[in-house]
Amino acid sequence: MSETWTISNDRYFDPEPSRRGVARQLYKSVRGAAIVSPHGHVNPGLLADPEATLGTPTDLFIIPDHYVFRMLYSRGIPLESLGIPGRKGVPVEEDHRKIWQLFAENFYLFRGTPTGLWLSDELTKVFGVEEKLTGESGQRIYDHLQSRLMEQKFSPRALFAQFNIEVLCTTDGAADPLKHHRRLNEEGWKHRIRPTIRPDAVMAVADAGWLEAIEDLAEASGTDIVNYRSFVQALEARRSFFRDMGAVATDHSALTPYTQRLTDTEVEAIFARALSGDANEEDAARFNAHMLVELARMSVEDGLVMQLHVGSLRGHNMQVAERFGPDKGADIPLSTEWTRSLRPLLNEYGNDARFRLILFTLDESTYARELAPLAGHYPALLLGAPWWFYDSPGGMRRYLDQTTETAGIYNLAGFNDDTRAFVSIPARHDMWRRVTCDWLAGMVVSGILDDEDAAEMASDLSYRLAREAYGLDEETSIRSS
Amino acid sequence: MSETWTISNDRYFDPEPSRRGVARQLYKSVRGAAIVSPHGHVNPGLLADPEATLGTPTDLFIIPDHYVFRMLYSRGIPLESLGIPGRKGVPVEEDHRKIWQLFAENFYLFRGTPTGLWLSDELTKVFGVEEKLTGESGQRIYDHLQSRLMEQKFSPRALFAQFNIEVLCTTDGAADPLKHHRRLNEEGWKHRIRPTIRPDAVMAVADAGWLEAIEDLAEASGTDIVNYRSFVQALEARRSFFRDMGAVATDHSALTPYTQRLTDTEVEAIFARALSGDANEEDAARFNAHMLVELARMSVEDGLVMQLHVGSLRGHNMQVAERFGPDKGADIPLSTEWTRSLRPLLNEYGNDARFRLILFTLDESTYARELAPLAGHYPALLLGAPWWFYDSPGGMRRYLDQTTETAGIYNLAGFNDDTRAFVSIPARHDMWRRVTCDWLAGMVVSGILDDEDAAEMASDLSYRLAREAYGLDEETSIRSS
Amino acid sequence: MSETWTISNDRYFDPEPSRRGVARQLYKSVRGAAIVSPHGHVNPGLLADPEATLGTPTDLFIIPDHYVFRMLYSRGIPLESLGIPGRKGVPVEEDHRKIWQLFAENFYLFRGTPTGLWLSDELTKVFGVEEKLTGESGQRIYDHLQSRLMEQKFSPRALFAQFNIEVLCTTDGAADPLKHHRRLNEEGWKHRIRPTIRPDAVMAVADAGWLEAIEDLAEASGTDIVNYRSFVQALEARRSFFRDMGAVATDHSALTPYTQRLTDTEVEAIFARALSGDANEEDAARFNAHMLVELARMSVEDGLVMQLHVGSLRGHNMQVAERFGPDKGADIPLSTEWTRSLRPLLNEYGNDARFRLILFTLDESTYARELAPLAGHYPALLLGAPWWFYDSPGGMRRYLDQTTETAGIYNLAGFNDDTRAFVSIPARHDMWRRVTCDWLAGMVVSGILDDEDAAEMASDLSYRLAREAYGLDEETSIRSS
């Protein structure tokens, strides 16, 4: 048997005793708080179907997690050998034990990374693994996990209860019929599992799949989409449906945050070109810039909180994209300009008390330079949690340090886990809670905060800010606006 | 009565005992040093008039301070309700007690921010407030402050003496008659309160107010401004006047640091278009680029130190600008490029021993990448203190860490407070002194500095570098050059 | 006699006792490891000639080191007075004692800088200087150094042995006959001193010296370079020669990482213009973009590891360039865009198991945003050590923090010293080892790493990763490919 695997109770805390003491106290007061997960990518089918299971250890930890297989791929391990489903009949490894073994032998690659920390937390705390994952222990741990995964108490619904999740928002296409959410609503889960409308596909007018997405939208909304005007109506109809199904927010991905209101003539012309299959990249960029302003207008009217995730160049590796499709760990961030880009949108709606816009960036150099000054001025703006490559202990600290000097913590939207890995949710929230408590403790022992303020801030960062940012406490008033 | 308000004597110091011990020793040696404030925005009228007072607590702490009301505004509190004077008869709250109450109730928004730290320091150390500012204690604290503010020892001149300010430089328009400075000079304050010429308004050839600014400049300088050549003469005349009134420096704000010397023909053509009211944005950018080089030439000749503050997009929020005018917390930084932009100016004057240029940035990503390498090479360059959104404990540390590796501390211009909030001056300098002492202590306990060097550096950073950078110790020689 | 000069045995370690304890343990296990120096600029003649000496203290420490004289120059000390050889008969100081005195008097400028730390380490540890370098002690220390430098045990070869250098790679022009390497190879040093081909001069088609560089290349390769095709053949011939002489890598400097494969017609047209002396800046940029892709293709074929150093604007100060030539401390970094720029190259070769590309940046804002996500995905990519302005304790920490969250440590290429200052090599590697051990210790005491993993990582970072990245352990297989 290999080394015993113990996870420190003081993980992510600074070792200096006075600071650690304060951090422990603060953490003690928030560790048990319910989880609010207002943005993420968990498959709602896992929870809608009481019989759903999490599959094999390889199904659970490797195949769907691009954080995991991107690292393995970067060190020369083919995606095929990891069982990642390929396009066009690419043959891939199907032996889950063999895949797990490869993962176990290379688990050392994750040393010091957030992925390594979440996995360690999940394996030890959720599944009770007691020896360190290595090539030597790999098969024993596989056996252990497999037997756990067959138990009823490791079913998604049982884990949902055990994880103490108060609310979990999913991310769904504009045309999605939300059948899982419907089933959950009927069972009384309406306020716990909420959909989020993400209409990216219907906005990408130059993409190959756009016409099909528009057809789906037309059908789902019962609207004949013949021009821009009817497109907007269809989108509004879907937003209304999502709201009725429990949604509190929308989500949008954009290469840049460039916004600009086009004239009706311009936007109708672009839309017409798109319907004829003639829209080009320039059209797409201008249409997107316009739609971001339009989506803000819709949010002012229907009260859905607008989320904007900016700056990922998707599918950077064309060879991987061709063989394996999107979301295969080849999305690479870009330098992002917010100040000028977002100005048209903010000048229209940034002062409107009915509007709330939450921004997520992959360019940390904009935290202190652009995002905190913007959020520290415009009433409508909040800053979303450190995103994607930055949801590490260090990434969280840089985010807190660089945004709160100017914007304070009350212009933040709290934490969200943004994960498709359901079982990693507690580990991710726990990391945030530990890091924020340690960060607050650092300010306490440097005379910047007193104990009373720090305790309230710990609770706000762990729980309350997320509820407030997404209007989870003001449902009725939003609904009636 | 609410919680007692005590400010730690060890604030901003790292808690690790050996480092804290060194920091305390270093701080002890510099805490009493006189304050040198070579750049800021204090109204000289406060000091010129022996009868001047600081007004009500609301006049003092809220209405003039965009750091304060921008945060309140960002959380949905209208500027009108904070008594911010509006344009065009916008009705605003006039009850200062009511405004104070709103501020007190929302003071928690400033937790962990530099504004919160300065305010805490001022309220407790300068005014002797003993209970924490909250909605509950707000009115009692208002009473306390109001009675203090009526005492003679809280008059601006009494506080100036108490603050131990050795020299305070103001910032003044090119056409300013400097009547307050004249009065102060006549009373013997010439070397203590100095003007600084900031000719931004006369350089902005595409702005609505430019022609009026040129008229004012013509009148103030006694020059008929009919072309670029006479404009330069007028500017030189004003610089000469400012120098006679005690100025040691000029100051310039620019959207970018782009510099380029235009031909006489080009610059005269732009100036002619501007006089006809026909200059466009492109003209303005090129004229500014040229004038930065010209201003460097003037500094070489008259010995005034040139300060350059780059990268703020002023008045980002047009709705706020229309209702309330400029400087209302809606100025947002931009990404800045220094290496190529400043090259033409530096190639003309960067090697000239008579020239000194101090750079201020709002883009921290340029500290280590561009500014420190430039300052660590060109004899004329010094780096100004962390500016505006970065005058926080964390901002100061990032500045020190990222500039001094390459440029050392002797290419820094020391500290300046850049404030219009007169009463915050000691708190700001104290924060700088504490943070620099703690930063030096960190290097002492890591074996990077010895105690002797650290002590000298603490004194240099707190006091001497600012005097040297602005030539306050070489007055006579500069004057005679 | 002035103050005794002692260098702390715990330098660069955090003072917190538990962390320091772990750091000491880790450091103890790696401090004695042999030095692997896979990239640098040491003159191979120093080692090829058994009679070579290091010259005077001024020859050794000041004249060749642009880190040293750039700082002195920035504070107003003319390069002439430092003995820096000028162009066109510029008269320079020749009295090495006088130059040393000036240096000694201004040694305080280096307080807290990596240059100051290396110099302190070299003077005390290598040369046994016992008093601090000041104007007062300057001449005594000069005497001390001069007598040491005349001893046999301070000859380059003796120091090479004493420094425990296992392998040292030099950087050499494409046409270099490698006579020093040949001599060393003949003496049996082939695997210890290796050349690296850096063909920058033959790629710069718009530079004044390009035609001459091409002539040299033609002669060295025995190829008649009449068009692009024969140019490529000549380059391949030189690569083959370098490989035979022991090279494991190539090196390339570029203003930007922009890559693009041109058509044969385009590239031949540019080359033809260049041969006629008509290539412009646009041609040069496009040719460079194409050649980076071509060089990757060559690396795939011949197994030489490709190094890319990006983002230095060389010779920023034209006055200094005219008087003193290149490499005089006036190279200034630029903001760098990697994600889009490198995509064409990576899409051709980034997935190829035979290819290895090591990237070096001067733009730290790209560590977490672009470089770590790229290296954490593409099999061919590794990240080079913190470069140039960033080889400081703080620069190393920022690099480790910001790259390893996403890429782990196993996508790093270990350390290289990149120095022309032979005697500084141990100090630089020691700094890296101390900083990495302290960084790992920080993760151990925060429960992020266990002791066993940390110990292995310390060894990997100090030694093994560099050997692996440059294929020093797989020589035979590379050679035979």
mmCIF file of N, CA and C in Angstrom, chain A residues 46-135:
data_model
loop_
_atom_site.group_PDB
_atom_site.id
_atom_site.type_symbol
_atom_site.label_atom_id
_atom_site.label_comp_id
_atom_site.label_asym_id
_atom_site.label_seq_id
_atom_site.Cartn_x
_atom_site.Cartn_y
_atom_site.Cartn_z
ATOM 1 N N LEU A 46 -28.959 14.649 -14.531
ATOM 2 C CA LEU A 46 -28.415 13.899 -13.391
ATOM 3 C C LEU A 46 -29.348 13.952 -12.194
ATOM 4 N N LEU A 47 -30.014 15.094 -12.035
ATOM 5 C CA LEU A 47 -30.862 15.279 -10.857
ATOM 6 C C LEU A 47 -32.326 15.029 -11.156
ATOM 7 N N ALA A 48 -32.706 15.246 -12.427
ATOM 8 C CA ALA A 48 -34.115 15.053 -12.768
ATOM 9 C C ALA A 48 -34.499 13.576 -12.690
ATOM 10 N N ASP A 49 -33.564 12.741 -13.078
ATOM 11 C CA ASP A 49 -33.838 11.302 -13.077
ATOM 12 C C ASP A 49 -33.360 10.689 -11.756
ATOM 13 N N PRO A 50 -34.282 10.244 -10.905
ATOM 14 C CA PRO A 50 -33.878 9.715 -9.598
ATOM 15 C C PRO A 50 -33.009 8.466 -9.723
ATOM 16 N N GLU A 51 -33.040 7.834 -10.904
ATOM 17 C CA GLU A 51 -32.244 6.623 -11.105
ATOM 18 C C GLU A 51 -30.861 6.918 -11.684
ATOM 19 N N ALA A 52 -30.582 8.174 -12.001
ATOM 20 C CA ALA A 52 -29.306 8.505 -12.652
ATOM 21 C C ALA A 52 -28.123 8.123 -11.768
ATOM 22 N N THR A 53 -27.048 7.677 -12.426
ATOM 23 C CA THR A 53 -25.828 7.367 -11.665
ATOM 24 C C THR A 53 -24.665 8.164 -12.270
ATOM 25 N N LEU A 54 -23.539 8.110 -11.588
ATOM 26 C CA LEU A 54 -22.382 8.878 -12.045
ATOM 27 C C LEU A 54 -21.454 8.053 -12.934
ATOM 28 N N GLY A 55 -21.806 6.797 -13.206
ATOM 29 C CA GLY A 55 -20.994 5.987 -14.113
ATOM 30 C C GLY A 55 -19.757 5.413 -13.451
ATOM 31 N N THR A 56 -18.764 5.098 -14.264
ATOM 32 C CA THR A 56 -17.513 4.550 -13.722
ATOM 33 C C THR A 56 -16.636 5.693 -13.205
ATOM 34 N N PRO A 57 -15.580 5.373 -12.448
ATOM 35 C CA PRO A 57 -14.647 6.426 -12.024
ATOM 36 C C PRO A 57 -14.104 7.215 -13.212
ATOM 37 N N THR A 58 -13.893 6.548 -14.329
ATOM 38 C CA THR A 58 -13.376 7.228 -15.519
ATOM 39 C C THR A 58 -14.431 8.140 -16.132
ATOM 40 N N ASP A 59 -15.691 7.670 -16.148
ATOM 41 C CA ASP A 59 -16.796 8.524 -16.589
ATOM 42 C C ASP A 59 -16.897 9.771 -15.721
ATOM 43 N N LEU A 60 -16.640 9.587 -14.461
ATOM 44 C CA LEU A 60 -16.859 10.680 -13.514
ATOM 45 C C LEU A 60 -15.716 11.683 -13.529
ATOM 46 N N PHE A 61 -14.482 11.166 -13.498
ATOM 47 C CA PHE A 61 -13.357 12.077 -13.241
ATOM 48 C C PHE A 61 -12.561 12.489 -14.478
ATOM 49 N N ILE A 62 -12.615 11.700 -15.536
ATOM 50 C CA ILE A 62 -11.685 11.971 -16.644
ATOM 51 C C ILE A 62 -12.397 12.414 -17.915
ATOM 52 N N ILE A 63 -13.261 11.578 -18.423
ATOM 53 C CA ILE A 63 -13.801 11.818 -19.765
ATOM 54 C C ILE A 63 -14.497 13.175 -19.925
ATOM 55 N N PRO A 64 -15.308 13.613 -18.967
ATOM 56 C CA PRO A 64 -15.982 14.889 -19.223
ATOM 57 C C PRO A 64 -15.195 16.116 -18.772
ATOM 58 N N ASP A 65 -14.017 15.964 -18.194
ATOM 59 C CA ASP A 65 -13.376 17.105 -17.528
ATOM 60 C C ASP A 65 -12.166 17.615 -18.328
ATOM 61 N N HIS A 66 -12.397 18.697 -19.053
ATOM 62 C CA HIS A 66 -11.299 19.203 -19.898
ATOM 63 C C HIS A 66 -10.143 19.756 -19.083
ATOM 64 N N TYR A 67 -10.385 20.099 -17.816
ATOM 65 C CA TYR A 67 -9.257 20.488 -16.962
ATOM 66 C C TYR A 67 -8.297 19.300 -16.802
ATOM 67 N N VAL A 68 -8.860 18.119 -16.712
ATOM 68 C CA VAL A 68 -8.040 16.927 -16.480
ATOM 69 C C VAL A 68 -7.322 16.485 -17.748
ATOM 70 N N PHE A 69 -8.077 16.329 -18.844
ATOM 71 C CA PHE A 69 -7.407 15.720 -19.996
ATOM 72 C C PHE A 69 -6.535 16.703 -20.772
ATOM 73 N N ARG A 70 -6.765 18.025 -20.582
ATOM 74 C CA ARG A 70 -5.868 18.987 -21.248
ATOM 75 C C ARG A 70 -4.447 18.864 -20.696
ATOM 76 N N MET A 71 -4.333 18.684 -19.401
ATOM 77 C CA MET A 71 -3.001 18.549 -18.797
ATOM 78 C C MET A 71 -2.322 17.258 -19.262
ATOM 79 N N LEU A 72 -3.072 16.175 -19.285
ATOM 80 C CA LEU A 72 -2.492 14.912 -19.742
ATOM 81 C C LEU A 72 -2.067 15.030 -21.209
ATOM 82 N N TYR A 73 -2.921 15.676 -21.993
ATOM 83 C CA TYR A 73 -2.599 15.853 -23.413
ATOM 84 C C TYR A 73 -1.335 16.694 -23.588
ATOM 85 N N SER A 74 -1.192 17.707 -22.750
ATOM 86 C CA SER A 74 -0.035 18.607 -22.886
ATOM 87 C C SER A 74 1.286 17.885 -22.659
ATOM 88 N N ARG A 75 1.240 16.750 -21.971
ATOM 89 C CA ARG A 75 2.473 15.990 -21.744
ATOM 90 C C ARG A 75 2.577 14.795 -22.685
ATOM 91 N N GLY A 76 1.814 14.855 -23.765
ATOM 92 C CA GLY A 76 2.017 13.879 -24.813
ATOM 93 C C GLY A 76 1.110 12.663 -24.783
ATOM 94 N N ILE A 77 0.095 12.670 -23.932
ATOM 95 C CA ILE A 77 -0.821 11.528 -23.876
ATOM 96 C C ILE A 77 -1.973 11.768 -24.848
ATOM 97 N N PRO A 78 -2.152 10.921 -25.849
ATOM 98 C CA PRO A 78 -3.199 11.165 -26.852
ATOM 99 C C PRO A 78 -4.599 11.163 -26.227
ATOM 100 N N LEU A 79 -5.474 12.030 -26.726
ATOM 101 C CA LEU A 79 -6.853 12.066 -26.214
ATOM 102 C C LEU A 79 -7.553 10.738 -26.471
ATOM 103 N N GLU A 80 -7.180 10.078 -27.554
ATOM 104 C CA GLU A 80 -7.784 8.777 -27.856
ATOM 105 C C GLU A 80 -7.570 7.796 -26.703
ATOM 106 N N SER A 81 -6.375 7.816 -26.136
ATOM 107 C CA SER A 81 -6.064 6.838 -25.100
ATOM 108 C C SER A 81 -6.759 7.174 -23.781
ATOM 109 N N LEU A 82 -7.402 8.362 -23.736
ATOM 110 C CA LEU A 82 -8.132 8.757 -22.521
ATOM 111 C C LEU A 82 -9.639 8.568 -22.686
ATOM 112 N N GLY A 83 -10.026 7.989 -23.812
ATOM 113 C CA GLY A 83 -11.446 7.695 -24.002
ATOM 114 C C GLY A 83 -12.290 8.895 -24.372
ATOM 115 N N ILE A 84 -11.639 9.986 -24.752
ATOM 116 C CA ILE A 84 -12.401 11.180 -25.142
ATOM 117 C C ILE A 84 -13.111 10.883 -26.460
ATOM 118 N N PRO A 85 -14.423 11.014 -26.485
ATOM 119 C CA PRO A 85 -15.145 10.638 -27.703
ATOM 120 C C PRO A 85 -14.733 11.505 -28.887
ATOM 121 N N GLY A 86 -14.359 10.856 -29.989
ATOM 122 C CA GLY A 86 -13.920 11.581 -31.173
ATOM 123 C C GLY A 86 -15.032 11.715 -32.193
ATOM 124 N N ARG A 87 -14.809 12.597 -33.159
ATOM 125 C CA ARG A 87 -15.735 12.750 -34.268
ATOM 126 C C ARG A 87 -15.407 11.737 -35.353
ATOM 127 N N LYS A 88 -16.332 11.560 -36.265
ATOM 128 C CA LYS A 88 -16.085 10.798 -37.501
ATOM 129 C C LYS A 88 -15.440 9.443 -37.243
ATOM 130 N N GLY A 89 -15.948 8.727 -36.279
ATOM 131 C CA GLY A 89 -15.419 7.381 -36.076
ATOM 132 C C GLY A 89 -13.967 7.284 -35.657
ATOM 133 N N VAL A 90 -13.441 8.323 -34.999
ATOM 134 C CA VAL A 90 -12.096 8.208 -34.437
ATOM 135 C C VAL A 90 -12.129 7.101 -33.382
ATOM 136 N N PRO A 91 -11.278 6.084 -33.487
ATOM 137 C CA PRO A 91 -11.320 5.005 -32.490
ATOM 138 C C PRO A 91 -10.675 5.452 -31.181
ATOM 139 N N VAL A 92 -11.344 5.216 -30.092
ATOM 140 C CA VAL A 92 -10.793 5.635 -28.798
ATOM 141 C C VAL A 92 -10.799 4.476 -27.814
ATOM 142 N N GLU A 93 -9.954 4.576 -26.842
ATOM 143 C CA GLU A 93 -9.853 3.558 -25.799
ATOM 144 C C GLU A 93 -11.200 3.410 -25.091
ATOM 145 N N GLU A 94 -11.619 2.169 -24.879
ATOM 146 C CA GLU A 94 -12.905 1.966 -24.214
ATOM 147 C C GLU A 94 -12.769 1.277 -22.865
ATOM 148 N N ASP A 95 -11.563 0.839 -22.565
ATOM 149 C CA ASP A 95 -11.339 0.141 -21.295
ATOM 150 C C ASP A 95 -11.122 1.176 -20.183
ATOM 151 N N HIS A 96 -12.133 1.370 -19.358
ATOM 152 C CA HIS A 96 -12.067 2.440 -18.349
ATOM 153 C C HIS A 96 -10.996 2.194 -17.289
ATOM 154 N N ARG A 97 -10.724 0.945 -17.005
ATOM 155 C CA ARG A 97 -9.638 0.633 -16.065
ATOM 156 C C ARG A 97 -8.283 1.040 -16.629
ATOM 157 N N LYS A 98 -8.121 0.813 -17.904
ATOM 158 C CA LYS A 98 -6.848 1.141 -18.547
ATOM 159 C C LYS A 98 -6.648 2.671 -18.577
ATOM 160 N N ILE A 99 -7.739 3.358 -18.897
ATOM 161 C CA ILE A 99 -7.681 4.829 -18.906
ATOM 162 C C ILE A 99 -7.343 5.337 -17.503
ATOM 163 N N TRP A 100 -8.005 4.762 -16.518
ATOM 164 C CA TRP A 100 -7.759 5.181 -15.130
ATOM 165 C C TRP A 100 -6.293 4.959 -14.744
ATOM 166 N N GLN A 101 -5.743 3.852 -15.195
ATOM 167 C CA GLN A 101 -4.359 3.545 -14.864
ATOM 168 C C GLN A 101 -3.409 4.616 -15.420
ATOM 169 N N LEU A 102 -3.674 5.020 -16.666
ATOM 170 C CA LEU A 102 -2.868 6.057 -17.312
ATOM 171 C C LEU A 102 -2.977 7.363 -16.522
ATOM 172 N N PHE A 103 -4.172 7.666 -16.104
ATOM 173 C CA PHE A 103 -4.424 8.860 -15.294
ATOM 174 C C PHE A 103 -3.663 8.767 -13.970
ATOM 175 N N ALA A 104 -3.756 7.610 -13.322
ATOM 176 C CA ALA A 104 -3.108 7.426 -12.013
ATOM 177 C C ALA A 104 -1.595 7.588 -12.129
ATOM 178 N N GLU A 105 -1.034 7.033 -13.196
ATOM 179 C CA GLU A 105 0.420 7.125 -13.382
ATOM 180 C C GLU A 105 0.879 8.552 -13.620
ATOM 181 N N ASN A 106 -0.010 9.365 -14.147
ATOM 182 C CA ASN A 106 0.348 10.747 -14.466
ATOM 183 C C ASN A 106 -0.287 11.762 -13.519
ATOM 184 N N PHE A 107 -0.833 11.282 -12.440
ATOM 185 C CA PHE A 107 -1.496 12.199 -11.508
ATOM 186 C C PHE A 107 -0.515 13.219 -10.922
ATOM 187 N N TYR A 108 0.781 12.859 -10.941
ATOM 188 C CA TYR A 108 1.791 13.806 -10.431
ATOM 189 C C TYR A 108 1.825 15.096 -11.232
ATOM 190 N N LEU A 109 1.353 15.070 -12.459
ATOM 191 C CA LEU A 109 1.342 16.305 -13.257
ATOM 192 C C LEU A 109 0.487 17.400 -12.627
ATOM 193 N N PHE A 110 -0.480 17.004 -11.803
ATOM 194 C CA PHE A 110 -1.405 17.966 -11.209
ATOM 195 C C PHE A 110 -0.928 18.529 -9.872
ATOM 196 N N ARG A 111 0.295 18.165 -9.476
ATOM 197 C CA ARG A 111 0.830 18.693 -8.208
ATOM 198 C C ARG A 111 0.762 20.224 -8.179
ATOM 199 N N GLY A 112 0.165 20.741 -7.136
ATOM 200 C CA GLY A 112 0.125 22.188 -6.959
ATOM 201 C C GLY A 112 -0.913 22.903 -7.804
ATOM 202 N N THR A 113 -1.658 22.165 -8.617
ATOM 203 C CA THR A 113 -2.681 22.820 -9.454
ATOM 204 C C THR A 113 -4.050 22.738 -8.784
ATOM 205 N N PRO A 114 -4.963 23.655 -9.117
ATOM 206 C CA PRO A 114 -6.304 23.571 -8.525
ATOM 207 C C PRO A 114 -7.000 22.264 -8.892
ATOM 208 N N THR A 115 -6.790 21.782 -10.105
ATOM 209 C CA THR A 115 -7.411 20.509 -10.476
ATOM 210 C C THR A 115 -6.932 19.401 -9.550
ATOM 211 N N GLY A 116 -5.648 19.376 -9.273
ATOM 212 C CA GLY A 116 -5.116 18.390 -8.338
ATOM 213 C C GLY A 116 -5.737 18.530 -6.960
ATOM 214 N N LEU A 117 -5.955 19.769 -6.540
ATOM 215 C CA LEU A 117 -6.530 19.999 -5.208
ATOM 216 C C LEU A 117 -7.986 19.566 -5.144
ATOM 217 N N TRP A 118 -8.751 19.894 -6.193
ATOM 218 C CA TRP A 118 -10.155 19.453 -6.175
ATOM 219 C C TRP A 118 -10.235 17.933 -6.186
ATOM 220 N N LEU A 119 -9.451 17.317 -7.065
ATOM 221 C CA LEU A 119 -9.496 15.859 -7.157
ATOM 222 C C LEU A 119 -9.114 15.213 -5.828
ATOM 223 N N SER A 120 -8.087 15.734 -5.187
ATOM 224 C CA SER A 120 -7.676 15.178 -3.888
ATOM 225 C C SER A 120 -8.806 15.306 -2.878
ATOM 226 N N ASP A 121 -9.432 16.467 -2.890
ATOM 227 C CA ASP A 121 -10.529 16.726 -1.961
ATOM 228 C C ASP A 121 -11.691 15.766 -2.229
ATOM 229 N N GLU A 122 -12.060 15.620 -3.497
ATOM 230 C CA GLU A 122 -13.176 14.736 -3.848
ATOM 231 C C GLU A 122 -12.877 13.279 -3.498
ATOM 232 N N LEU A 123 -11.685 12.836 -3.873
ATOM 233 C CA LEU A 123 -11.366 11.423 -3.642
ATOM 234 C C LEU A 123 -11.339 11.108 -2.153
ATOM 235 N N THR A 124 -10.735 11.987 -1.366
ATOM 236 C CA THR A 124 -10.606 11.682 0.065
ATOM 237 C C THR A 124 -11.876 12.010 0.838
ATOM 238 N N LYS A 125 -12.443 13.198 0.604
ATOM 239 C CA LYS A 125 -13.569 13.641 1.440
ATOM 240 C C LYS A 125 -14.902 13.055 0.987
ATOM 241 N N VAL A 126 -15.135 13.017 -0.336
ATOM 242 C CA VAL A 126 -16.424 12.504 -0.802
ATOM 243 C C VAL A 126 -16.404 10.981 -0.853
ATOM 244 N N PHE A 127 -15.298 10.411 -1.350
ATOM 245 C CA PHE A 127 -15.285 8.964 -1.596
ATOM 246 C C PHE A 127 -14.456 8.168 -0.595
ATOM 247 N N GLY A 128 -13.836 8.847 0.345
ATOM 248 C CA GLY A 128 -13.129 8.127 1.386
ATOM 249 C C GLY A 128 -11.891 7.358 0.931
ATOM 250 N N VAL A 129 -11.254 7.799 -0.150
ATOM 251 C CA VAL A 129 -10.002 7.163 -0.565
ATOM 252 C C VAL A 129 -8.945 7.467 0.494
ATOM 253 N N GLU A 130 -8.124 6.486 0.824
ATOM 254 C CA GLU A 130 -7.181 6.678 1.925
ATOM 255 C C GLU A 130 -5.722 6.584 1.520
ATOM 256 N N GLU A 131 -5.466 6.149 0.282
ATOM 257 C CA GLU A 131 -4.060 6.146 -0.146
ATOM 258 C C GLU A 131 -3.904 7.047 -1.360
ATOM 259 N N LYS A 132 -2.725 7.575 -1.493
ATOM 260 C CA LYS A 132 -2.435 8.548 -2.539
ATOM 261 C C LYS A 132 -2.544 7.898 -3.908
ATOM 262 N N LEU A 133 -3.070 8.634 -4.862
ATOM 263 C CA LEU A 133 -3.262 8.100 -6.206
ATOM 264 C C LEU A 133 -1.950 8.083 -6.983
ATOM 265 N N THR A 134 -1.495 6.865 -7.305
ATOM 266 C CA THR A 134 -0.271 6.680 -8.098
ATOM 267 C C THR A 134 -0.521 5.486 -9.027
ATOM 268 N N GLY A 135 0.437 5.256 -9.883
ATOM 269 C CA GLY A 135 0.309 4.078 -10.736
ATOM 270 C C GLY A 135 0.170 2.806 -9.916
#
